[in-house]
């Protein structure tokens, strides 16, 4: 049987088709395209619509729908025997919200296969744009919601996170405050994940417990909406939100639109999830004690948790995991965008970047860069600004090494709350192809780092979730260990080993980095460079 996984990320849409025959799993199709270059008429930059306010980040749901339509053309024309397609699931950038008009359900059910999807989606939106995870414009709404529920600690105890600007609850509150008529005409608010699943199934899809936990609205204990948070966010929100369901729920079948327009079979549409929960499956982390680091548009570090352990420092999050358990995660906004900013500032290719990295010594002679090109999530930095300590702005190798070391040290420093002794790291995301970067990761964490055959673990995770849900829906019992076996094992030959001498350098440097970070946050004196 074939299982299709899709990943609608910030910058691109990717598809993976997984073939499962008995115990054998193999990826038989993989395709990706970039929103900026392949759908230029939307005018996105790195998948985001231009805005004069650096705190605002919105994108186009119509563009995502058009991308889905185009990707399905590729899938149906792939040469695979597509009649064997049993189920589809997906992964999407987390937190982003899509606002549909009253009556959208009827329109979803009647999408016309004689016409492209994009204009039909445009007609059912009550808000033309979708705020996405990079938005940091809701500081006021975060404070209001936290105050109304009894403080950030209470909010975190229930929802797994204190109020965060990019989370969907604060974003919904901002929309309600700024555009009351728009909010009033909204019949359903979807996440990017449940929106795309709804387009495939031709009916409103539920939000899964993984993506639902990125909203500051869902109670982790019950996996249902938390009344106090709904009331604190916007009036009559409950009737506007989808149901919450486990990630393995069958939403329906591919609707007539996809069957008639693309010649696809009536495959099961499985609930979509967020990219990080999907990546947890795609990196095989179905047991506690290991972590993955994803170096994508955002950099994230995450691992499975059997019981929800809330971060008292207010940095990290507890999300639902696709297994029905939990996952801990810490998120950094200045991931690939920061690496690209340094690369582009010096006009480098990625190979030049790797060579420059190798030219500066590990520890960078105590030269430090604080890489907050964009407002940062971890730590909380509302106003962007980079800081250099003993580092000249035109030192190419120094700046390249400084951005990579800063990112890896920040990942290590801010993930202590997860309480995992990291001895093995599963590396994923675009920049995980770069072994020089992985060497810095191994040395900072003093851990073995492995790469994967399939680079997009979120997309693979979606395909595996489709396989799992198909089995569950047919009463076949399958464990998560069995689901991920044979396709998510890291490649042993790719192991990057830590070097004890370099780790010792980073232990020292991390103290300096923490002091520079505190200083940049206005919480400490100008650090002295060790002599
Ligand atoms: C997770 C987060 C990012 C996005 C990126 O909380 O904000 O990792 O999911 O797509």
PDB file of N, CA, C and O in Angstrom, residues 25 278 280-287 323 460-461 464-465 467-468 478-489:
ATOM      1  N   UNK A  25       9.447  -0.973   4.399  1.00  0.00           N
ATOM      2  CA  UNK A  25       8.973   0.396   4.137  1.00  0.00           C
ATOM      3  C   UNK A  25      10.002   1.087   3.275  1.00  0.00           C
ATOM      4  O   UNK A  25      11.183   1.027   3.589  1.00  0.00           O
ATOM      5  N   UNK A 278       5.002  15.874  14.059  1.00  0.00           N
ATOM      6  CA  UNK A 278       5.218  14.913  12.964  1.00  0.00           C
ATOM      7  C   UNK A 278       6.683  14.501  12.888  1.00  0.00           C
ATOM      8  O   UNK A 278       7.008  13.337  12.627  1.00  0.00           O
ATOM      9  N   UNK A 280       8.696  14.254  15.314  1.00  0.00           N
ATOM     10  CA  UNK A 280       8.992  13.325  16.413  1.00  0.00           C
ATOM     11  C   UNK A 280       8.871  11.884  15.891  1.00  0.00           C
ATOM     12  O   UNK A 280       9.705  11.025  16.191  1.00  0.00           O
ATOM     13  N   UNK A 281       7.833  11.647  15.083  1.00  0.00           N
ATOM     14  CA  UNK A 281       7.630  10.309  14.512  1.00  0.00           C
ATOM     15  C   UNK A 281       8.658  10.056  13.404  1.00  0.00           C
ATOM     16  O   UNK A 281       9.269   8.992  13.333  1.00  0.00           O
ATOM     17  N   UNK A 282       8.869  11.065  12.554  1.00  0.00           N
ATOM     18  CA  UNK A 282       9.795  10.904  11.422  1.00  0.00           C
ATOM     19  C   UNK A 282      11.239  10.725  11.845  1.00  0.00           C
ATOM     20  O   UNK A 282      12.073  10.272  11.056  1.00  0.00           O
ATOM     21  N   UNK A 283      11.576  11.095  13.086  1.00  0.00           N
ATOM     22  CA  UNK A 283      12.939  10.848  13.580  1.00  0.00           C
ATOM     23  C   UNK A 283      12.942   9.639  14.516  1.00  0.00           C
ATOM     24  O   UNK A 283      13.932   9.382  15.199  1.00  0.00           O
ATOM     25  N   UNK A 284      11.825   8.935  14.568  1.00  0.00           N
ATOM     26  CA  UNK A 284      11.772   7.670  15.315  1.00  0.00           C
ATOM     27  C   UNK A 284      11.781   7.831  16.827  1.00  0.00           C
ATOM     28  O   UNK A 284      12.064   6.868  17.544  1.00  0.00           O
ATOM     29  N   UNK A 285      11.457   9.032  17.333  1.00  0.00           N
ATOM     30  CA  UNK A 285      11.556   9.263  18.782  1.00  0.00           C
ATOM     31  C   UNK A 285      10.270   8.843  19.496  1.00  0.00           C
ATOM     32  O   UNK A 285       9.549   9.674  20.053  1.00  0.00           O
ATOM     33  N   UNK A 286       9.980   7.552  19.481  1.00  0.00           N
ATOM     34  CA  UNK A 286       8.750   7.077  20.105  1.00  0.00           C
ATOM     35  C   UNK A 286       9.004   6.553  21.516  1.00  0.00           C
ATOM     36  O   UNK A 286       8.142   5.942  22.123  1.00  0.00           O
ATOM     37  N   UNK A 287      10.235   6.754  22.003  1.00  0.00           N
ATOM     38  CA  UNK A 287      10.557   6.418  23.389  1.00  0.00           C
ATOM     39  C   UNK A 287      11.258   7.599  24.033  1.00  0.00           C
ATOM     40  O   UNK A 287      11.920   8.378  23.352  1.00  0.00           O
ATOM     41  N   UNK A 323       1.755  10.026  19.471  1.00  0.00           N
ATOM     42  CA  UNK A 323       1.537   8.712  20.084  1.00  0.00           C
ATOM     43  C   UNK A 323       0.434   8.750  21.134  1.00  0.00           C
ATOM     44  O   UNK A 323       0.108   7.721  21.714  1.00  0.00           O
ATOM     45  N   UNK A 460       8.043  12.717   6.356  1.00  0.00           N
ATOM     46  CA  UNK A 460       8.075  11.264   6.561  1.00  0.00           C
ATOM     47  C   UNK A 460       7.181  10.891   7.745  1.00  0.00           C
ATOM     48  O   UNK A 460       6.441   9.901   7.697  1.00  0.00           O
ATOM     49  N   UNK A 461       7.242  11.696   8.794  1.00  0.00           N
ATOM     50  CA  UNK A 461       6.409  11.443   9.975  1.00  0.00           C
ATOM     51  C   UNK A 461       4.928  11.463   9.612  1.00  0.00           C
ATOM     52  O   UNK A 461       4.139  10.653  10.111  1.00  0.00           O
ATOM     53  N   UNK A 464       4.096   8.247   7.893  1.00  0.00           N
ATOM     54  CA  UNK A 464       4.039   7.153   8.881  1.00  0.00           C
ATOM     55  C   UNK A 464       2.778   7.261   9.728  1.00  0.00           C
ATOM     56  O   UNK A 464       2.173   6.242  10.099  1.00  0.00           O
ATOM     57  N   UNK A 465       2.365   8.475  10.034  1.00  0.00           N
ATOM     58  CA  UNK A 465       1.124   8.646  10.798  1.00  0.00           C
ATOM     59  C   UNK A 465      -0.069   8.172   9.966  1.00  0.00           C
ATOM     60  O   UNK A 465      -1.025   7.596  10.492  1.00  0.00           O
ATOM     61  N   UNK A 467       0.033   5.766   7.770  1.00  0.00           N
ATOM     62  CA  UNK A 467       0.105   4.301   7.824  1.00  0.00           C
ATOM     63  C   UNK A 467      -0.471   3.792   9.146  1.00  0.00           C
ATOM     64  O   UNK A 467      -1.304   2.865   9.171  1.00  0.00           O
ATOM     65  N   UNK A 468      -0.060   4.415  10.247  1.00  0.00           N
ATOM     66  CA  UNK A 468      -0.529   3.996  11.569  1.00  0.00           C
ATOM     67  C   UNK A 468      -2.056   4.132  11.671  1.00  0.00           C
ATOM     68  O   UNK A 468      -2.760   3.205  12.105  1.00  0.00           O
ATOM     69  N   UNK A 478      -0.957  -2.144  15.766  1.00  0.00           N
ATOM     70  CA  UNK A 478       0.424  -1.848  15.364  1.00  0.00           C
ATOM     71  C   UNK A 478       1.011  -0.907  16.421  1.00  0.00           C
ATOM     72  O   UNK A 478       0.365   0.064  16.815  1.00  0.00           O
ATOM     73  N   UNK A 479       2.194  -1.257  16.934  1.00  0.00           N
ATOM     74  CA  UNK A 479       2.810  -0.390  17.945  1.00  0.00           C
ATOM     75  C   UNK A 479       3.580   0.721  17.229  1.00  0.00           C
ATOM     76  O   UNK A 479       3.952   0.585  16.058  1.00  0.00           O
ATOM     77  N   UNK A 480       3.866   1.793  17.981  1.00  0.00           N
ATOM     78  CA  UNK A 480       4.633   2.874  17.360  1.00  0.00           C
ATOM     79  C   UNK A 480       6.040   2.422  17.012  1.00  0.00           C
ATOM     80  O   UNK A 480       6.622   2.873  16.028  1.00  0.00           O
ATOM     81  N   UNK A 481       6.602   1.492  17.826  1.00  0.00           N
ATOM     82  CA  UNK A 481       7.922   0.945  17.468  1.00  0.00           C
ATOM     83  C   UNK A 481       7.856   0.283  16.092  1.00  0.00           C
ATOM     84  O   UNK A 481       8.762   0.414  15.278  1.00  0.00           O
ATOM     85  N   UNK A 482       6.752  -0.440  15.858  1.00  0.00           N
ATOM     86  CA  UNK A 482       6.609  -1.104  14.554  1.00  0.00           C
ATOM     87  C   UNK A 482       6.400  -0.087  13.440  1.00  0.00           C
ATOM     88  O   UNK A 482       6.909  -0.253  12.327  1.00  0.00           O
ATOM     89  N   UNK A 483       5.668   0.975  13.752  1.00  0.00           N
ATOM     90  CA  UNK A 483       5.392   1.988  12.714  1.00  0.00           C
ATOM     91  C   UNK A 483       6.696   2.587  12.195  1.00  0.00           C
ATOM     92  O   UNK A 483       6.904   2.725  10.991  1.00  0.00           O
ATOM     93  N   UNK A 484       7.591   2.941  13.119  1.00  0.00           N
ATOM     94  CA  UNK A 484       8.792   3.686  12.684  1.00  0.00           C
ATOM     95  C   UNK A 484       9.948   2.764  12.274  1.00  0.00           C
ATOM     96  O   UNK A 484      10.942   3.250  11.716  1.00  0.00           O
ATOM     97  N   UNK A 485       9.792   1.449  12.525  1.00  0.00           N
ATOM     98  CA  UNK A 485      10.905   0.528  12.248  1.00  0.00           C
ATOM     99  C   UNK A 485      11.244   0.498  10.763  1.00  0.00           C
ATOM    100  O   UNK A 485      10.365   0.540   9.904  1.00  0.00           O
ATOM    101  N   UNK A 486      12.521   0.452  10.486  1.00  0.00           N
ATOM    102  CA  UNK A 486      12.976   0.219   9.120  1.00  0.00           C
ATOM    103  C   UNK A 486      13.028   1.463   8.247  1.00  0.00           C
ATOM    104  O   UNK A 486      13.464   1.392   7.108  1.00  0.00           O
ATOM    105  N   UNK A 487      12.622   2.600   8.772  1.00  0.00           N
ATOM    106  CA  UNK A 487      12.677   3.791   7.906  1.00  0.00           C
ATOM    107  C   UNK A 487      13.119   5.047   8.660  1.00  0.00           C
ATOM    108  O   UNK A 487      13.534   6.023   8.046  1.00  0.00           O
ATOM    109  N   UNK A 488      13.074   5.017  10.005  1.00  0.00           N
ATOM    110  CA  UNK A 488      13.483   6.225  10.739  1.00  0.00           C
ATOM    111  C   UNK A 488      14.784   6.014  11.513  1.00  0.00           C
ATOM    112  O   UNK A 488      15.186   6.905  12.271  1.00  0.00           O
ATOM    113  N   UNK A 489      15.421   4.846  11.346  1.00  0.00           N
ATOM    114  CA  UNK A 489      16.679   4.645  12.067  1.00  0.00           C
ATOM    115  C   UNK A 489      17.720   5.608  11.503  1.00  0.00           C
ATOM    116  O   UNK A 489      17.865   5.713  10.283  1.00  0.00           O
TER     117      UNK A 489
END
